[in-house]
CSV table of C-alpha atoms and ligand atoms in Angstrom, one decimal:
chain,number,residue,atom,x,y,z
A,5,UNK,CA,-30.1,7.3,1.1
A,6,UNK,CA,-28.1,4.5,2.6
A,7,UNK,CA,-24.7,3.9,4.2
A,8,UNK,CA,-22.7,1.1,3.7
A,9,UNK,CA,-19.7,0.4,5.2
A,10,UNK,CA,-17.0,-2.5,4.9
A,11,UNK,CA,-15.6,-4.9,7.6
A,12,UNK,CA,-11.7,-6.2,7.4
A,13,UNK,CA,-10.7,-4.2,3.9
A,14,UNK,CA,-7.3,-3.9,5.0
A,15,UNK,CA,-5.2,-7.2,6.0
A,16,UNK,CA,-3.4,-5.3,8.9
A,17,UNK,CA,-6.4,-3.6,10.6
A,18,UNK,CA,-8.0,-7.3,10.1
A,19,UNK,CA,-4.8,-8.2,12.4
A,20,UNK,CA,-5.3,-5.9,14.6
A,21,UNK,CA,-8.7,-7.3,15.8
A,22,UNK,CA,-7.6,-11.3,15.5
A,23,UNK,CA,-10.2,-11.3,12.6
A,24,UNK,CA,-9.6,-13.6,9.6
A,25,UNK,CA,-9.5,-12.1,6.3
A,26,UNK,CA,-12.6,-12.3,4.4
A,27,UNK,CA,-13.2,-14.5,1.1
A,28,UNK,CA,-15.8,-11.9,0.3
A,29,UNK,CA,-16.4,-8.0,1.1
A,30,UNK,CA,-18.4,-8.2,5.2
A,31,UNK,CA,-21.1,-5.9,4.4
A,32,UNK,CA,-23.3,-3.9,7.2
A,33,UNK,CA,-25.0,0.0,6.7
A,34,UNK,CA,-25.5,2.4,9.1
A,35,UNK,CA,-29.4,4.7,8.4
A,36,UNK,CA,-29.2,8.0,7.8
A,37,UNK,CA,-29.6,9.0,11.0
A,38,UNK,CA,-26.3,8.0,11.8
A,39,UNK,CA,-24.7,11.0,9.8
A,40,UNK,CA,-22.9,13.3,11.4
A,41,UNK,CA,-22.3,16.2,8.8
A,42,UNK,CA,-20.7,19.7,8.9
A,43,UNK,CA,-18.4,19.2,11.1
A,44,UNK,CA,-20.5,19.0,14.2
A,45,UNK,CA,-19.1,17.8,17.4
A,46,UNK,CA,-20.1,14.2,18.2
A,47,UNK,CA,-21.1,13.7,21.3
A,48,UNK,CA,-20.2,10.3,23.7
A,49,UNK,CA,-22.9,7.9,23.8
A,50,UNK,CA,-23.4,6.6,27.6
A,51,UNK,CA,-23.8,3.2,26.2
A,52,UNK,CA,-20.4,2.5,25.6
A,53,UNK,CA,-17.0,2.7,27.4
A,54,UNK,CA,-15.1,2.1,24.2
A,55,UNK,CA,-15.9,4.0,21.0
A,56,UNK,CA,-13.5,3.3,18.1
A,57,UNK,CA,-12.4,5.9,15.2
A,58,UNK,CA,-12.1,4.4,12.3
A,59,UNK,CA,-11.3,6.5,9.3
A,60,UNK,CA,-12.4,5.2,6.0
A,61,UNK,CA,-12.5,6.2,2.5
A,62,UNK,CA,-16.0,7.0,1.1
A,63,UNK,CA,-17.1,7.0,-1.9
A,64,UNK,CA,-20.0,9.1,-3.5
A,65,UNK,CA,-22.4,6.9,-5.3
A,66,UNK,CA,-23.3,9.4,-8.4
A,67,UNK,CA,-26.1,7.3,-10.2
A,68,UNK,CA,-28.9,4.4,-10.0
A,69,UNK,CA,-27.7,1.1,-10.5
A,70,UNK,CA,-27.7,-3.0,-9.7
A,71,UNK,CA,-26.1,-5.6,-10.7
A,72,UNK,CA,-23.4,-3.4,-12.2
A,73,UNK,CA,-20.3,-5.2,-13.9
A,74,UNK,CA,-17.0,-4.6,-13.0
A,75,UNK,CA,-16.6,-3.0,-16.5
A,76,UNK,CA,-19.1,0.1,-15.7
A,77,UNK,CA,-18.4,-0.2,-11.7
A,78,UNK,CA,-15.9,2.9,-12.0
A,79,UNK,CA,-19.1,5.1,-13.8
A,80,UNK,CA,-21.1,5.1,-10.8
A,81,UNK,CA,-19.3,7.3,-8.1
A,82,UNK,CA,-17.6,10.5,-9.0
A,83,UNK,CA,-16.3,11.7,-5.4
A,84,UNK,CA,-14.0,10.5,-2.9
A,85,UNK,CA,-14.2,11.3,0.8
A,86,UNK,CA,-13.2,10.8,4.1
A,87,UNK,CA,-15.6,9.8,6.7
A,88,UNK,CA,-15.1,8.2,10.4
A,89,UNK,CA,-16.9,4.6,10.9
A,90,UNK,CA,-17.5,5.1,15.0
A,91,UNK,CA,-17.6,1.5,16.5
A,92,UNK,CA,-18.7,0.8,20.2
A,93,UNK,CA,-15.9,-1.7,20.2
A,94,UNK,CA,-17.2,-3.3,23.6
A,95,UNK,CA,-20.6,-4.0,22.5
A,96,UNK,CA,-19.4,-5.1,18.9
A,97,UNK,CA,-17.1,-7.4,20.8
A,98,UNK,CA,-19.9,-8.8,22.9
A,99,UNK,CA,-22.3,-9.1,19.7
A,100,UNK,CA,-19.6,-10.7,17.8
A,101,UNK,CA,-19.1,-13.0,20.7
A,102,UNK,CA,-22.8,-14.0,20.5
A,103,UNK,CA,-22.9,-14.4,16.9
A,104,UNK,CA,-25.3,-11.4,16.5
A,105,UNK,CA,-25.8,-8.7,14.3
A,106,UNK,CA,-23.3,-5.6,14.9
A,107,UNK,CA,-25.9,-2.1,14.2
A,108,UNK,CA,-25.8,-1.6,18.2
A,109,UNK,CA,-22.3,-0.8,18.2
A,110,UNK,CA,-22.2,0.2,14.6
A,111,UNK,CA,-25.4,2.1,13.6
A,112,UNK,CA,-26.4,4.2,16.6
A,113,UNK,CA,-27.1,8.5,15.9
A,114,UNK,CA,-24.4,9.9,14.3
A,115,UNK,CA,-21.7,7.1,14.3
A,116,UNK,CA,-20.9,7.8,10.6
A,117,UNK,CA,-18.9,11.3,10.3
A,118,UNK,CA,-18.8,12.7,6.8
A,119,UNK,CA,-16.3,15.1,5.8
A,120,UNK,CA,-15.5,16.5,2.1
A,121,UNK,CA,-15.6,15.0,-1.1
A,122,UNK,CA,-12.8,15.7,-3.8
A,123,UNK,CA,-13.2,14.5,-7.6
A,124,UNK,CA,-11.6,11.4,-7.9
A,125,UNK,CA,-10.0,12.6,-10.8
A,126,UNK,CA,-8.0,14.7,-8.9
A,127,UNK,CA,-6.6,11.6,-7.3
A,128,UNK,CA,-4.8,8.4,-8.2
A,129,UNK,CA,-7.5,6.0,-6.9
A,130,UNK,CA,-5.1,3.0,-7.2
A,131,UNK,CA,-3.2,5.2,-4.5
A,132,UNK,CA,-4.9,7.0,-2.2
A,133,UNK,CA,-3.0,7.9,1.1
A,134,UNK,CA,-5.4,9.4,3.5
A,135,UNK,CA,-4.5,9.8,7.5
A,136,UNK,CA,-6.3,10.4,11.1
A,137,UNK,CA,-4.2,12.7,13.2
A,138,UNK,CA,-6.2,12.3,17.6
A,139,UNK,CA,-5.0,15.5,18.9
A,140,UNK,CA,-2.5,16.0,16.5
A,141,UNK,CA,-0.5,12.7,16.3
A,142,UNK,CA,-0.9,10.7,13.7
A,143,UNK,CA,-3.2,7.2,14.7
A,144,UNK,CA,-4.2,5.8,10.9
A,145,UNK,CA,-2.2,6.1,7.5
A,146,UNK,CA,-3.2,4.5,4.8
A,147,UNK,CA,-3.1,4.1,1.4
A,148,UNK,CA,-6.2,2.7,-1.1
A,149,UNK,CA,-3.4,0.5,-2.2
A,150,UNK,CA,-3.8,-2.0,0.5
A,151,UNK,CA,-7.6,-2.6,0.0
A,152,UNK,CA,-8.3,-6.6,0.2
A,153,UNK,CA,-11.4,-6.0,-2.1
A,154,UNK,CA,-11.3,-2.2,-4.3
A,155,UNK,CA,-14.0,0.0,-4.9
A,156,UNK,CA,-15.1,-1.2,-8.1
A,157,UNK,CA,-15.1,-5.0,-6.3
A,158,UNK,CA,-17.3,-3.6,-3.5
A,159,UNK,CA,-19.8,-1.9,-6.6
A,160,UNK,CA,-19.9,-5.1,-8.0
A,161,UNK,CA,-20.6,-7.0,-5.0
A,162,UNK,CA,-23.1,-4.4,-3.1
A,163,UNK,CA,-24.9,-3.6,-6.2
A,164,UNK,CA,-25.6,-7.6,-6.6
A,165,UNK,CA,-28.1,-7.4,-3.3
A,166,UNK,CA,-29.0,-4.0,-3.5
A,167,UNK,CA,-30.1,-1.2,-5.9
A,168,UNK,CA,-27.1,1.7,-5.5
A,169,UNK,CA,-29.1,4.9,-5.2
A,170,UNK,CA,-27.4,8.3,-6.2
A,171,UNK,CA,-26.7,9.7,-2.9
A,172,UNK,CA,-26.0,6.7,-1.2
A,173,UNK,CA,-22.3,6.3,0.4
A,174,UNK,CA,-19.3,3.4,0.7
A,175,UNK,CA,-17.5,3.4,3.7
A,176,UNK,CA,-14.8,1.6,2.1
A,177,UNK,CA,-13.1,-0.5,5.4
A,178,UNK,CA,-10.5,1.0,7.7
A,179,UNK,CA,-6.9,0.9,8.2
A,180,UNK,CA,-5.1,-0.7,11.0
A,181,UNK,CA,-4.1,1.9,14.1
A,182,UNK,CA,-7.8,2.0,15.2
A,183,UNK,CA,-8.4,3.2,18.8
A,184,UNK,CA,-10.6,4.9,21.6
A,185,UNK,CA,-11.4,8.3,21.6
A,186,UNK,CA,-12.1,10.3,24.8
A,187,UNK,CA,-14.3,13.4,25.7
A,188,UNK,CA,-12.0,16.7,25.0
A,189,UNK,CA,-10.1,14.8,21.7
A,190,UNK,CA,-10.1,16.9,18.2
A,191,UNK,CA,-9.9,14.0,15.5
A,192,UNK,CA,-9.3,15.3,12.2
A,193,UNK,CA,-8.9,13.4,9.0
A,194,UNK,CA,-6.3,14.2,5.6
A,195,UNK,CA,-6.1,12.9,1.9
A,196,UNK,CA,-2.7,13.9,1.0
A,197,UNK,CA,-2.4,17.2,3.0
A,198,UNK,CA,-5.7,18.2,2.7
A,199,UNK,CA,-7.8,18.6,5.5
A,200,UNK,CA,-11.3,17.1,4.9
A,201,UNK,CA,-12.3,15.6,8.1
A,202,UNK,CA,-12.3,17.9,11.8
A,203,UNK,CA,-14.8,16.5,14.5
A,204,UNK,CA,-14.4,17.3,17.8
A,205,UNK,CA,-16.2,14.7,20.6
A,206,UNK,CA,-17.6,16.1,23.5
B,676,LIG,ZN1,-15.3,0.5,9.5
């Protein structure tokens, strides 16, 4: 399976990190070895001062597929979730600076959290409000209504360069309100008032 995941998806959390917005979806993927499932704790990596939370929307991917049309693009994922996009923001900031390519600070051992899935027909996908609460205060709130590019853009798009696999998951960009986390915080992630996400770092 695969993991891909979406830079600058949301114009304020694009802001947030003096980025310009994108003409097209920024594309990168995390291997599976970067899932972090069950809510395990995740533990600090020593080679970084500055890991990010940044709580995205994921989407399922439910059946094979390329060059899917924007037509068919809402067939191919069933299941919504929540799942936290870990960034070592300092060496991301140093890559960036270097023009180099970002899976050091975005691809290391479980840097992609995966909570619960819902059926996305028990949702309003247009609408999706979804929030990260750091030791119980709120840090993220979003809403699938600000997305620059939507999910059935990003099917199109991905499934132009690669072949969707069933399995495979969209980490669908992040909201603005990103920050560190710390040894000792409890980050937990809601849709609505439902509680899909807990992961504790340690
Ligand atoms: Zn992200």
């Amino acid at each position: 399976m695969k993991i891909f995941c979406i830079g600058r998806n949301y114009v304020a959390h694009a802001k947030e990190l003096k980025n310009d917005l994108p003409t097209n979806p920024i594309i990168f993927m995390k291997p599976s070895t970067a899932m972090l499932i069950d809510e395990k704790p995740f533990y600090h990596p020593e080679f970084s001062t500055n890991i990010h939370f940044e709580l995205e929307l994921v989407l399922k991917i439910s059946k094979n597929g390329k060059h899917i049309s924007e037509k068919f693009a809402n067939d191919y994922y069933q299941e919504i979730g929540l799942g936290i996009d870990f960034t070592a923001r300092d060496l991301q900031n140093d890559l960036k600076e270097k023009g180099l390519p970002w899976e050091l600070a975005k691809s290391f051992d479980n840097s992609a959290v995966v909570g619960k899935f819902l059926d996305k027909k028990t949702m309003d996908e247009a609408n999706i409000g979804f929030s990260l609460l750091q030791n119980g205060q709120i840090k993220q709130d979003g809403t699938s209504r600000d997305l620059i590019f939507s999910f059935n853009d990003l099917i199109v798009y991905i499934s132009k360069y690669f072949t969707l696999q069933k399995g495979d998951l969209i980490y669908t960009g992040t909201p603005a309100g990103v920050g560190k986390v710390n040894v000792g915080d409890v980050l937990e992630g809601f849709i609505g008032e439902q509680k899909l996400l807990h992961c504790e770092v340690k």
